[in-house]
Tab-separated table of N, CA and C in Angstrom:
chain	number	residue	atom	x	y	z
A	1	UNK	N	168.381	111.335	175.500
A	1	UNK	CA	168.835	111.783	174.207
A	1	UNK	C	167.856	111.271	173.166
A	2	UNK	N	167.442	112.153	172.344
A	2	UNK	CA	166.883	111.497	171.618
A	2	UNK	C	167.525	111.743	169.891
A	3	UNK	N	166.892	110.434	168.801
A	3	UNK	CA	167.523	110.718	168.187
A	3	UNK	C	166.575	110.611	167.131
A	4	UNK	N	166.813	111.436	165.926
A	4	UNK	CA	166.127	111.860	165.311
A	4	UNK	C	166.596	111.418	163.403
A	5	UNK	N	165.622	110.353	162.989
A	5	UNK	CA	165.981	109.602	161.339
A	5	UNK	C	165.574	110.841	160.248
A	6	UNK	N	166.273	111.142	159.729
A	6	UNK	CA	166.199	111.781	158.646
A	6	UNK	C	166.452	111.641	156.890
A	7	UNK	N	165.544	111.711	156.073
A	7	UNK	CA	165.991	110.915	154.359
A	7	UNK	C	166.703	112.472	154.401
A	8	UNK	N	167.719	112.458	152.884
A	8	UNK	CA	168.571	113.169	152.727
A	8	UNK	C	167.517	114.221	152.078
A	9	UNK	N	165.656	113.761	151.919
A	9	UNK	CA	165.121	115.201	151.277
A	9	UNK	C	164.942	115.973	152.400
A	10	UNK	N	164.800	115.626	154.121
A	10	UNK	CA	164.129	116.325	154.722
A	10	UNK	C	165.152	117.361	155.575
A	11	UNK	N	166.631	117.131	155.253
A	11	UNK	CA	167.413	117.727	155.915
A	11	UNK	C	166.839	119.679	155.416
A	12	UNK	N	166.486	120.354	156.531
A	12	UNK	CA	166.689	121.483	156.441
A	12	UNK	C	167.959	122.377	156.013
A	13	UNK	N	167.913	123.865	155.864
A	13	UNK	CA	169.529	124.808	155.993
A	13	UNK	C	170.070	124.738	157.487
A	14	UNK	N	169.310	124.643	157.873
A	14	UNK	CA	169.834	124.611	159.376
A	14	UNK	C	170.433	123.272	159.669
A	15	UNK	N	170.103	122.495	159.028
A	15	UNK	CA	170.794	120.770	159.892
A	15	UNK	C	172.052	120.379	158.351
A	16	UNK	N	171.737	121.258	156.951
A	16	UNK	CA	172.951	121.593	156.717
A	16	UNK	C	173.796	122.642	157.154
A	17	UNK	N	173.668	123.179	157.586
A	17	UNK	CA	175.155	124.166	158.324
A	17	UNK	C	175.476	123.291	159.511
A	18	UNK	N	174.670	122.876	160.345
A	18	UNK	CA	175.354	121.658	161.175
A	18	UNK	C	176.408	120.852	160.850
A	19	UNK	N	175.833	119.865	159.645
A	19	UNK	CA	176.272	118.597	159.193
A	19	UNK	C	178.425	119.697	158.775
A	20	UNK	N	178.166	120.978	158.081
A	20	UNK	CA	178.916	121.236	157.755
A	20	UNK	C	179.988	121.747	159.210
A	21	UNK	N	179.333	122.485	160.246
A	21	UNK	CA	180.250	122.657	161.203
A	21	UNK	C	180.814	121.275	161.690
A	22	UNK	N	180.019	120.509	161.994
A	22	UNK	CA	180.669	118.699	162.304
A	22	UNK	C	181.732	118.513	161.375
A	23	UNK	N	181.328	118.170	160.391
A	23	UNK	CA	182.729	118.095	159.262
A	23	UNK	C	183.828	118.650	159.585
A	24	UNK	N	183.711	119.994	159.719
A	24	UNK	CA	185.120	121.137	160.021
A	24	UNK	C	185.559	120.208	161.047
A	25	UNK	N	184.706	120.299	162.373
A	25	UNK	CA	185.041	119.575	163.308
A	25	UNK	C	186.087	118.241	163.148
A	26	UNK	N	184.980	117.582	162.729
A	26	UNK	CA	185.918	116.152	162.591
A	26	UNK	C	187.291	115.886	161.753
A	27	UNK	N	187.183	116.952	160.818
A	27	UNK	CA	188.485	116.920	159.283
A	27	UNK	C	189.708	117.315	160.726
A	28	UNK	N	189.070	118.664	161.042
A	28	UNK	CA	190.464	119.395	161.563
A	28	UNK	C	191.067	118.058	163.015
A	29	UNK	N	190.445	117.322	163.998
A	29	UNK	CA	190.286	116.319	164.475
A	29	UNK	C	191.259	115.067	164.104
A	30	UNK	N	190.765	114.852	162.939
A	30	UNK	CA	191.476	113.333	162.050
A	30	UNK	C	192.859	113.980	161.150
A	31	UNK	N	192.972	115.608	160.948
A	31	UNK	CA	194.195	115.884	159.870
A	31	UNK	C	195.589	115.045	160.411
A	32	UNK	N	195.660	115.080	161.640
A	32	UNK	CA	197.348	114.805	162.120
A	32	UNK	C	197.372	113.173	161.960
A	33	UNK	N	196.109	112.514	161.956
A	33	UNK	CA	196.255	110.926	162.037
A	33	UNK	C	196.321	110.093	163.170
A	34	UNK	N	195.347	111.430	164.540
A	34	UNK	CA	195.594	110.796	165.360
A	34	UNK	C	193.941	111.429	166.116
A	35	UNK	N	193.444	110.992	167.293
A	35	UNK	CA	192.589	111.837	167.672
A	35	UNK	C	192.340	111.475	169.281
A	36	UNK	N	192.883	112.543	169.900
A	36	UNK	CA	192.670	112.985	171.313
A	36	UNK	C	191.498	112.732	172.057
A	37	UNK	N	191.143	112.677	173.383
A	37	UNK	CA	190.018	112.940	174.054
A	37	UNK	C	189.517	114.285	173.826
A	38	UNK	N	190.337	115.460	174.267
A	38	UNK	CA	190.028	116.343	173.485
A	38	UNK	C	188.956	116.782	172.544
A	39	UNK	N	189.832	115.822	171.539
A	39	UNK	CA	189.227	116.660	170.061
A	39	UNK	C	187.577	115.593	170.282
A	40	UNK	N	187.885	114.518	170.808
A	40	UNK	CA	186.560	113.568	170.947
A	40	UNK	C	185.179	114.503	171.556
A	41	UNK	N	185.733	114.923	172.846
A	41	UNK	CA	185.116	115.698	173.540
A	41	UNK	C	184.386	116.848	172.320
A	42	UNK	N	185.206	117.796	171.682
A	42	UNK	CA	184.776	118.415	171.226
A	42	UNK	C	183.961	117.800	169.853
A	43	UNK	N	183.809	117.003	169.220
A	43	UNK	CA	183.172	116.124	168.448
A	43	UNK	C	181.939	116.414	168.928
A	44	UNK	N	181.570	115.331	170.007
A	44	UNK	CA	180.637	115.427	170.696
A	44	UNK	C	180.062	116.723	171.383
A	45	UNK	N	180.599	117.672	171.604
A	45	UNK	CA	180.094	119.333	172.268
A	45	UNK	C	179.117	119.581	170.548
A	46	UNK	N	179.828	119.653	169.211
A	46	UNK	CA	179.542	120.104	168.492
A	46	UNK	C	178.187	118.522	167.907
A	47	UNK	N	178.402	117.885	168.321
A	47	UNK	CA	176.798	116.797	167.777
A	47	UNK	C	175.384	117.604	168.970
A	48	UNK	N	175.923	118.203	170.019
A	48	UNK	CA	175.099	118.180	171.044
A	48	UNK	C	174.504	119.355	171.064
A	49	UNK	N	174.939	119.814	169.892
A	49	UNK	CA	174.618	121.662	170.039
A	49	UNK	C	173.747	122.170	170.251
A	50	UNK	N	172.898	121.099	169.438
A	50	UNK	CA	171.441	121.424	169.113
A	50	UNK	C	170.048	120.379	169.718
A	51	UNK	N	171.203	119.705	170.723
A	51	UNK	CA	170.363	119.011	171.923
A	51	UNK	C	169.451	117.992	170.845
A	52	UNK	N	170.270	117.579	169.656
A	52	UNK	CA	169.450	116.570	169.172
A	52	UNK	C	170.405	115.857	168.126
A	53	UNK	N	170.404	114.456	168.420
A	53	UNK	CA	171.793	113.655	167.471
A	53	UNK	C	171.057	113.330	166.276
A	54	UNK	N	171.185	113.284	165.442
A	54	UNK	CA	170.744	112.986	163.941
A	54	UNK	C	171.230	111.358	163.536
A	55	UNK	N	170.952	110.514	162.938
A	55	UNK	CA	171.592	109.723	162.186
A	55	UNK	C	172.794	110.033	161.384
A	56	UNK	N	172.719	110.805	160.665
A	56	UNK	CA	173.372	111.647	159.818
A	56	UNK	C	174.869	112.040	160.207
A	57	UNK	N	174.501	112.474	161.689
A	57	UNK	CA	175.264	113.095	162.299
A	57	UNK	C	176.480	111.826	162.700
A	58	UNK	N	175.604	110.608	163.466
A	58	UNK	CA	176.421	109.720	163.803
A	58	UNK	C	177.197	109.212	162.644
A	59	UNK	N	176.617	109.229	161.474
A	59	UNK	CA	177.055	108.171	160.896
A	59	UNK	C	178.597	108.945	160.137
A	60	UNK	N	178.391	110.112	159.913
A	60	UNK	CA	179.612	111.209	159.779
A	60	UNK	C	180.431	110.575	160.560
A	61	UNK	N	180.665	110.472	162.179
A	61	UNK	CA	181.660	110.244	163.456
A	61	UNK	C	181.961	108.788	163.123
A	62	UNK	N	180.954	107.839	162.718
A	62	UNK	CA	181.353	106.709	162.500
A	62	UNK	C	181.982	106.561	161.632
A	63	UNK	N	181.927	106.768	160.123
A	63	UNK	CA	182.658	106.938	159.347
A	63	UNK	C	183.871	107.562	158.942
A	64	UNK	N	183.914	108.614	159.416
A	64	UNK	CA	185.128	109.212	159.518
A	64	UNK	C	186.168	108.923	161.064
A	65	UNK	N	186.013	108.719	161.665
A	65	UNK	CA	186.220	108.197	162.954
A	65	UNK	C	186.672	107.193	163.479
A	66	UNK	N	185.585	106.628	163.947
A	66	UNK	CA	185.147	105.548	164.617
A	66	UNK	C	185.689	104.006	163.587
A	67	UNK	N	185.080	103.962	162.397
A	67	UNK	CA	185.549	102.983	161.570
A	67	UNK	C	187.158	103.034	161.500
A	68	UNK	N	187.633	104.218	160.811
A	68	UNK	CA	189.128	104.576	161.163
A	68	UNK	C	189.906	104.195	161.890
A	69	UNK	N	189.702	103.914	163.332
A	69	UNK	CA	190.012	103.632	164.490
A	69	UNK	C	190.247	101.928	164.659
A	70	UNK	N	188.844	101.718	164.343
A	70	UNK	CA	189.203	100.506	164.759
A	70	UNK	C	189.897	99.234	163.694
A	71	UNK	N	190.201	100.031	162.486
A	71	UNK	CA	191.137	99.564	161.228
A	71	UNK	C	192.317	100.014	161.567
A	72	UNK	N	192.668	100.351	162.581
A	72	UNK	CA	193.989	101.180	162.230
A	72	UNK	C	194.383	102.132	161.670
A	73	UNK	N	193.464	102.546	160.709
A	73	UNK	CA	194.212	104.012	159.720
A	73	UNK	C	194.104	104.853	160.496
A	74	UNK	N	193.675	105.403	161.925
A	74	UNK	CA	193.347	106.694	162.680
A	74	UNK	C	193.810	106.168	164.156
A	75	UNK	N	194.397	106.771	164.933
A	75	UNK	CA	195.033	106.359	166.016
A	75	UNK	C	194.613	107.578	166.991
A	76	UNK	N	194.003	106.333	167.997
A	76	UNK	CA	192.979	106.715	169.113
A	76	UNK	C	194.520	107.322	170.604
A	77	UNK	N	194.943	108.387	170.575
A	77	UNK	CA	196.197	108.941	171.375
A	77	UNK	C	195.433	108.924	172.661
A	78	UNK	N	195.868	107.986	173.877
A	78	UNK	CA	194.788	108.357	175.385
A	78	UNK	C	195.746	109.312	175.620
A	79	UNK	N	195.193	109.866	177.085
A	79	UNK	CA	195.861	110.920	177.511
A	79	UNK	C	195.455	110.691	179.120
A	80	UNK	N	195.996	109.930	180.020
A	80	UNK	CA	195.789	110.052	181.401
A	80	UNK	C	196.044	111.005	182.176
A	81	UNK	N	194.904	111.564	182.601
A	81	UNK	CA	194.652	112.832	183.514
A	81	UNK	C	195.847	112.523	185.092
């Protein structure tokens, strides 16, 4: 995997319509206050789209996410197969 640093001048239209499908992604994800393997899975389908992770990208999942999670305000639901 590789990953790729970007300043906020060099982001292209293309790695904004990304940043914006991720968002959708992650909002619709975090709305109920809870977040599935699932929706994780699909998180990650939609960072991978373009076979290249951004900073940007992570730091979206971390922030909205990941930080969430491990404060408590966002609740990580397992689901044993």
């Amino acid at each position: 995997m590789q990953i790729i640093r970007y300043t906020p001048r060099q982001l292209t239209t293309e790695d904004h319509h990304h940043l914006q499908r991720l968002e959708i992604v992650v909002e619709r994800a975090i709305a109920d206050g809870k977040v599935t393997k699932y929706e994780i899975e699909e998180i990650k389908s939609q960072m991978y789209s373009h076979r290249e992770i951004a900073v940007y990208e992570l730091e979206l999942v971390s922030d909205r996410v990941l930080v969430p999670i491990q404060s408590g305000e966002l609740e990580w639901e397992w689901e044993w197969d």
